[in-house]
Short mmCIF file of N, CA and C in Angstrom, two decimals:
data_model
loop_
_atom_site.label_atom_id
_atom_site.label_comp_id
_atom_site.label_asym_id
_atom_site.label_seq_id
_atom_site.Cartn_x
_atom_site.Cartn_y
_atom_site.Cartn_z
N UNK U 45 -15.91 39.48 -65.90
CA UNK U 45 -15.03 38.98 -64.88
C UNK U 45 -15.77 38.99 -63.55
N UNK U 46 -15.55 37.97 -62.76
CA UNK U 46 -16.17 37.90 -61.45
C UNK U 46 -15.52 38.89 -60.49
N UNK U 47 -16.31 39.37 -59.56
CA UNK U 47 -15.78 40.26 -58.54
C UNK U 47 -16.06 39.66 -57.18
N UNK U 48 -15.17 39.91 -56.26
CA UNK U 48 -15.37 39.40 -54.91
C UNK U 48 -15.91 40.52 -54.04
N UNK U 49 -16.69 40.14 -53.05
CA UNK U 49 -17.22 41.11 -52.10
C UNK U 49 -16.41 41.03 -50.81
N UNK U 50 -15.93 42.17 -50.35
CA UNK U 50 -15.18 42.21 -49.09
C UNK U 50 -15.97 43.04 -48.09
N UNK U 51 -16.27 42.48 -46.95
CA UNK U 51 -17.01 43.18 -45.92
C UNK U 51 -18.43 43.50 -46.34
N UNK U 52 -18.99 42.72 -47.24
CA UNK U 52 -20.36 42.96 -47.68
C UNK U 52 -20.48 43.99 -48.77
N UNK U 53 -19.38 44.63 -49.15
CA UNK U 53 -19.40 45.64 -50.20
C UNK U 53 -18.90 45.02 -51.49
N UNK U 54 -19.49 45.46 -52.59
CA UNK U 54 -19.02 44.99 -53.89
C UNK U 54 -17.60 45.51 -54.11
N UNK U 55 -16.76 44.68 -54.64
CA UNK U 55 -15.35 45.03 -54.79
C UNK U 55 -15.18 46.20 -55.75
N UNK U 56 -14.25 47.07 -55.41
CA UNK U 56 -13.91 48.16 -56.31
C UNK U 56 -12.85 47.66 -57.28
N UNK U 57 -12.44 48.52 -58.18
CA UNK U 57 -11.47 48.09 -59.19
C UNK U 57 -10.13 47.70 -58.56
N UNK U 58 -9.78 48.27 -57.39
CA UNK U 58 -8.53 47.91 -56.73
C UNK U 58 -8.62 46.55 -56.05
N UNK U 59 -9.84 46.10 -55.74
CA UNK U 59 -10.02 44.85 -55.01
C UNK U 59 -10.41 43.68 -55.91
N UNK U 60 -10.53 43.90 -57.19
CA UNK U 60 -10.97 42.86 -58.11
C UNK U 60 -9.91 41.76 -58.20
N UNK U 61 -10.37 40.53 -58.15
CA UNK U 61 -9.47 39.38 -58.27
C UNK U 61 -9.24 39.10 -59.75
N UNK U 62 -7.98 38.97 -60.14
CA UNK U 62 -7.64 38.67 -61.53
C UNK U 62 -7.68 37.15 -61.72
N UNK U 63 -8.75 36.68 -62.32
CA UNK U 63 -8.93 35.23 -62.47
C UNK U 63 -7.92 34.61 -63.42
N UNK U 64 -7.50 35.33 -64.45
CA UNK U 64 -6.50 34.78 -65.37
C UNK U 64 -5.17 34.56 -64.66
N UNK U 65 -4.81 35.48 -63.80
CA UNK U 65 -3.56 35.32 -63.06
C UNK U 65 -3.65 34.14 -62.10
N UNK U 66 -4.78 33.99 -61.44
CA UNK U 66 -4.94 32.87 -60.51
C UNK U 66 -4.93 31.54 -61.25
N UNK U 67 -5.57 31.48 -62.41
CA UNK U 67 -5.55 30.27 -63.22
C UNK U 67 -4.13 29.97 -63.69
N UNK U 68 -3.40 31.00 -64.06
CA UNK U 68 -2.01 30.81 -64.47
C UNK U 68 -1.13 30.31 -63.35
N UNK U 69 -1.32 30.86 -62.15
CA UNK U 69 -0.54 30.42 -60.99
C UNK U 69 -0.83 28.95 -60.69
N UNK U 70 -2.10 28.60 -60.68
CA UNK U 70 -2.48 27.21 -60.43
C UNK U 70 -1.92 26.29 -61.51
N UNK U 71 -2.04 26.69 -62.77
CA UNK U 71 -1.51 25.89 -63.87
C UNK U 71 -0.01 25.72 -63.80
N UNK U 72 0.69 26.78 -63.41
CA UNK U 72 2.15 26.69 -63.30
C UNK U 72 2.55 25.68 -62.23
N UNK U 73 1.93 25.77 -61.07
CA UNK U 73 2.30 24.86 -59.99
C UNK U 73 1.86 23.42 -60.26
N UNK U 74 0.72 23.23 -60.90
CA UNK U 74 0.29 21.88 -61.27
C UNK U 74 1.23 21.30 -62.33
N UNK U 75 1.58 22.10 -63.33
CA UNK U 75 2.51 21.64 -64.35
C UNK U 75 3.87 21.28 -63.78
N UNK U 76 4.36 22.11 -62.87
CA UNK U 76 5.65 21.83 -62.24
C UNK U 76 5.59 20.56 -61.40
N UNK U 77 4.50 20.39 -60.64
CA UNK U 77 4.36 19.20 -59.80
C UNK U 77 4.26 17.93 -60.65
N UNK U 78 3.49 17.99 -61.73
CA UNK U 78 3.37 16.82 -62.61
C UNK U 78 4.70 16.50 -63.29
N UNK U 79 5.40 17.52 -63.74
CA UNK U 79 6.70 17.29 -64.39
C UNK U 79 7.69 16.64 -63.43
N UNK U 80 7.72 17.13 -62.21
CA UNK U 80 8.63 16.54 -61.23
C UNK U 80 8.16 15.16 -60.78
N UNK U 81 6.85 14.93 -60.78
CA UNK U 81 6.33 13.60 -60.45
C UNK U 81 6.71 12.57 -61.50
N UNK U 82 6.64 12.96 -62.76
CA UNK U 82 7.08 12.07 -63.83
C UNK U 82 8.58 11.81 -63.68
N UNK U 83 9.30 12.80 -63.17
CA UNK U 83 10.73 12.65 -62.94
C UNK U 83 11.06 11.51 -61.99
N UNK U 84 10.18 11.23 -61.04
CA UNK U 84 10.41 10.09 -60.15
C UNK U 84 10.40 8.78 -60.93
N UNK U 85 9.42 8.62 -61.81
CA UNK U 85 9.36 7.41 -62.63
C UNK U 85 10.51 7.38 -63.63
N UNK U 86 10.91 8.55 -64.13
CA UNK U 86 12.05 8.62 -65.03
C UNK U 86 13.30 8.11 -64.33
N UNK U 87 13.46 8.48 -63.06
CA UNK U 87 14.63 8.05 -62.28
C UNK U 87 14.69 6.54 -62.16
N UNK U 88 13.54 5.92 -61.89
CA UNK U 88 13.49 4.46 -61.79
C UNK U 88 13.90 3.83 -63.12
N UNK U 89 13.39 4.36 -64.22
CA UNK U 89 13.76 3.84 -65.54
C UNK U 89 15.22 4.07 -65.87
N UNK U 90 15.75 5.23 -65.48
CA UNK U 90 17.15 5.52 -65.76
C UNK U 90 18.07 4.58 -64.99
N UNK U 91 17.73 4.30 -63.74
CA UNK U 91 18.52 3.34 -62.97
C UNK U 91 18.48 1.97 -63.63
N UNK U 92 17.31 1.58 -64.12
CA UNK U 92 17.18 0.31 -64.82
C UNK U 92 18.02 0.26 -66.08
N UNK U 93 18.08 1.38 -66.82
CA UNK U 93 18.91 1.42 -68.03
C UNK U 93 20.39 1.40 -67.69
N UNK U 94 20.80 2.11 -66.66
CA UNK U 94 22.21 2.15 -66.30
C UNK U 94 22.72 0.82 -65.76
N UNK U 95 21.86 0.09 -65.06
CA UNK U 95 22.29 -1.18 -64.47
C UNK U 95 21.94 -2.38 -65.35
N UNK U 96 21.36 -2.14 -66.51
CA UNK U 96 20.92 -3.19 -67.43
C UNK U 96 19.97 -4.17 -66.76
N UNK U 97 19.11 -3.66 -65.89
CA UNK U 97 18.10 -4.49 -65.26
C UNK U 97 17.03 -4.85 -66.28
N UNK U 98 16.38 -5.96 -66.06
CA UNK U 98 15.31 -6.37 -66.95
C UNK U 98 14.06 -5.58 -66.58
N UNK U 99 13.43 -5.04 -67.56
CA UNK U 99 12.22 -4.26 -67.37
C UNK U 99 11.76 -3.79 -68.73
N UNK U 100 10.73 -2.99 -68.75
CA UNK U 100 10.19 -2.51 -70.02
C UNK U 100 11.24 -1.72 -70.80
N UNK U 101 11.92 -0.81 -70.13
CA UNK U 101 12.93 -0.03 -70.84
C UNK U 101 14.11 -0.89 -71.28
N UNK U 102 14.45 -1.88 -70.48
CA UNK U 102 15.51 -2.79 -70.88
C UNK U 102 15.13 -3.60 -72.10
N UNK U 103 13.87 -3.99 -72.18
CA UNK U 103 13.42 -4.77 -73.33
C UNK U 103 13.30 -3.92 -74.59
N UNK U 104 13.14 -2.61 -74.43
CA UNK U 104 13.07 -1.73 -75.61
C UNK U 104 14.44 -1.52 -76.25
N UNK U 105 15.49 -1.73 -75.47
CA UNK U 105 16.87 -1.56 -75.95
C UNK U 105 17.05 -0.20 -76.63
N UNK U 106 16.88 0.84 -75.84
CA UNK U 106 17.02 2.19 -76.36
C UNK U 106 18.46 2.45 -76.78
N UNK U 107 18.63 2.92 -78.01
CA UNK U 107 19.95 3.23 -78.54
C UNK U 107 19.88 4.51 -79.35
N UNK U 108 20.99 5.16 -79.50
CA UNK U 108 21.08 6.33 -80.35
C UNK U 108 20.24 7.50 -79.87
N UNK U 109 19.48 8.06 -80.80
CA UNK U 109 18.69 9.25 -80.51
C UNK U 109 17.60 8.96 -79.48
N UNK U 110 17.06 7.75 -79.47
CA UNK U 110 16.00 7.42 -78.51
C UNK U 110 16.53 7.43 -77.08
N UNK U 111 17.73 6.91 -76.90
CA UNK U 111 18.34 6.93 -75.56
C UNK U 111 18.69 8.36 -75.15
N UNK U 112 19.18 9.15 -76.10
CA UNK U 112 19.50 10.55 -75.83
C UNK U 112 18.25 11.32 -75.45
N UNK U 113 17.16 11.11 -76.18
CA UNK U 113 15.91 11.79 -75.86
C UNK U 113 15.38 11.36 -74.49
N UNK U 114 15.55 10.09 -74.16
CA UNK U 114 15.10 9.63 -72.84
C UNK U 114 15.87 10.33 -71.73
N UNK U 115 17.18 10.41 -71.87
CA UNK U 115 18.00 11.02 -70.83
C UNK U 115 17.95 12.55 -70.86
N UNK U 116 17.32 13.13 -71.87
CA UNK U 116 17.17 14.59 -71.93
C UNK U 116 16.02 15.10 -71.08
N UNK U 117 15.16 14.21 -70.59
CA UNK U 117 13.96 14.64 -69.87
C UNK U 117 14.25 15.59 -68.70
N UNK U 118 15.19 15.29 -67.80
CA UNK U 118 15.40 16.23 -66.68
C UNK U 118 15.88 17.60 -67.14
N UNK U 119 16.64 17.65 -68.24
CA UNK U 119 17.10 18.93 -68.76
C UNK U 119 15.95 19.71 -69.39
N UNK U 120 15.04 19.01 -70.04
CA UNK U 120 13.85 19.65 -70.60
C UNK U 120 12.98 20.21 -69.48
N UNK U 121 12.81 19.43 -68.42
CA UNK U 121 12.01 19.90 -67.27
C UNK U 121 12.67 21.12 -66.65
N UNK U 122 13.96 21.06 -66.44
CA UNK U 122 14.67 22.19 -65.84
C UNK U 122 14.54 23.45 -66.70
N UNK U 123 14.72 23.30 -68.01
CA UNK U 123 14.61 24.45 -68.91
C UNK U 123 13.19 25.02 -68.89
N UNK U 124 12.19 24.15 -68.93
CA UNK U 124 10.80 24.62 -68.92
C UNK U 124 10.45 25.31 -67.61
N UNK U 125 10.95 24.79 -66.50
CA UNK U 125 10.66 25.42 -65.21
C UNK U 125 11.38 26.76 -65.06
N UNK U 126 12.59 26.86 -65.58
CA UNK U 126 13.31 28.14 -65.53
C UNK U 126 12.61 29.17 -66.41
N UNK U 127 12.25 28.79 -67.63
CA UNK U 127 11.54 29.71 -68.52
C UNK U 127 10.18 30.07 -67.93
N UNK U 128 9.49 29.09 -67.37
CA UNK U 128 8.21 29.35 -66.74
C UNK U 128 8.33 30.29 -65.56
N UNK U 129 9.39 30.14 -64.77
CA UNK U 129 9.60 31.03 -63.63
C UNK U 129 9.89 32.45 -64.09
N UNK U 130 10.68 32.59 -65.15
CA UNK U 130 10.95 33.92 -65.70
C UNK U 130 9.65 34.56 -66.18
N UNK U 131 8.83 33.80 -66.88
CA UNK U 131 7.54 34.33 -67.33
C UNK U 131 6.63 34.64 -66.15
N UNK U 132 6.68 33.82 -65.12
CA UNK U 132 5.87 34.02 -63.92
C UNK U 132 6.25 35.33 -63.23
N UNK U 133 7.56 35.58 -63.11
CA UNK U 133 8.03 36.82 -62.49
C UNK U 133 7.67 38.03 -63.36
N UNK U 134 7.64 37.83 -64.67
CA UNK U 134 7.27 38.90 -65.60
C UNK U 134 5.76 39.10 -65.70
N UNK U 135 5.02 38.44 -64.83
CA UNK U 135 3.55 38.55 -64.76
C UNK U 135 2.85 38.01 -66.02
N UNK U 136 3.49 37.06 -66.69
CA UNK U 136 2.88 36.38 -67.84
C UNK U 136 2.45 35.00 -67.35
N UNK U 137 1.41 34.98 -66.52
CA UNK U 137 1.03 33.78 -65.78
C UNK U 137 0.52 32.65 -66.69
N UNK U 138 -0.30 32.97 -67.67
CA UNK U 138 -0.83 31.90 -68.54
C UNK U 138 0.27 31.28 -69.39
N UNK U 139 1.19 32.10 -69.86
CA UNK U 139 2.31 31.56 -70.64
C UNK U 139 3.22 30.70 -69.77
N UNK U 140 3.40 31.11 -68.52
CA UNK U 140 4.21 30.32 -67.58
C UNK U 140 3.58 28.96 -67.34
N UNK U 141 2.25 28.93 -67.22
CA UNK U 141 1.56 27.65 -67.03
C UNK U 141 1.70 26.77 -68.26
N UNK U 142 1.61 27.36 -69.43
CA UNK U 142 1.74 26.58 -70.67
C UNK U 142 3.14 25.98 -70.80
N UNK U 143 4.15 26.75 -70.47
CA UNK U 143 5.53 26.25 -70.55
C UNK U 143 5.78 25.17 -69.50
N UNK U 144 5.22 25.34 -68.31
CA UNK U 144 5.45 24.36 -67.24
C UNK U 144 4.82 23.01 -67.54
N UNK U 145 3.76 22.99 -68.33
CA UNK U 145 3.06 21.73 -68.62
C UNK U 145 3.66 21.02 -69.85
N UNK U 146 4.55 21.67 -70.58
CA UNK U 146 5.11 21.06 -71.80
C UNK U 146 5.79 19.71 -71.57
N UNK U 147 6.61 19.52 -70.53
CA UNK U 147 7.20 18.19 -70.34
C UNK U 147 6.16 17.09 -70.12
N UNK U 148 5.06 17.44 -69.46
CA UNK U 148 4.00 16.45 -69.22
C UNK U 148 3.36 16.05 -70.55
N UNK U 149 3.19 16.99 -71.45
CA UNK U 149 2.62 16.69 -72.76
C UNK U 149 3.62 15.97 -73.65
N UNK U 150 4.91 16.20 -73.43
CA UNK U 150 5.93 15.57 -74.25
C UNK U 150 6.13 14.10 -73.96
N UNK U 151 5.82 13.65 -72.75
CA UNK U 151 6.03 12.25 -72.38
C UNK U 151 5.18 11.31 -73.24
N UNK U 152 3.86 11.52 -73.38
CA UNK U 152 3.10 10.62 -74.26
C UNK U 152 3.51 10.74 -75.71
N UNK U 153 3.91 11.93 -76.15
CA UNK U 153 4.38 12.07 -77.53
C UNK U 153 5.66 11.27 -77.76
N UNK U 154 6.56 11.31 -76.79
CA UNK U 154 7.79 10.51 -76.90
C UNK U 154 7.45 9.02 -76.93
N UNK U 155 6.53 8.61 -76.08
CA UNK U 155 6.16 7.20 -76.03
C UNK U 155 5.56 6.75 -77.37
N UNK U 156 4.62 7.52 -77.90
CA UNK U 156 3.99 7.14 -79.17
C UNK U 156 5.01 7.16 -80.31
N UNK U 157 5.91 8.12 -80.31
CA UNK U 157 6.95 8.14 -81.34
C UNK U 157 7.87 6.94 -81.19
N UNK U 158 8.17 6.57 -79.96
CA UNK U 158 9.02 5.42 -79.70
C UNK U 158 8.37 4.14 -80.20
N UNK U 159 7.08 4.01 -79.99
CA UNK U 159 6.37 2.79 -80.38
C UNK U 159 6.09 2.76 -81.88
N UNK U 160 5.70 3.90 -82.45
CA UNK U 160 5.27 3.91 -83.84
C UNK U 160 6.40 4.13 -84.84
N UNK U 161 7.42 4.88 -84.48
CA UNK U 161 8.46 5.23 -85.44
C UNK U 161 9.71 4.38 -85.34
N UNK U 162 9.85 3.65 -84.28
CA UNK U 162 11.07 2.88 -84.09
C UNK U 162 10.98 1.51 -84.68
#
């Protein structure tokens, strides 16, 4: 593990930077930001579906489980961020980062399932 030097002295065990925790914190915030960023595009698509506007989602004619899965995205993001925050407070930083990034990984999986299985 890397150690930081403070005041020209090699860090003692009390001053050592925990790189795994810092990586977890960064991953959690990046995952949360990406999930919420995708939420902006989700909102545009949801408005298009509700108003029956012509667009890619309108041309897909989402029905049944596919429409339900599409509208479940904000709830999935909220659940992942709540679970990630609980893990973050419990000092499980890497697990919090993994949970926070799950909605971002689920979007391409949903798209490929929509294209290939429908």
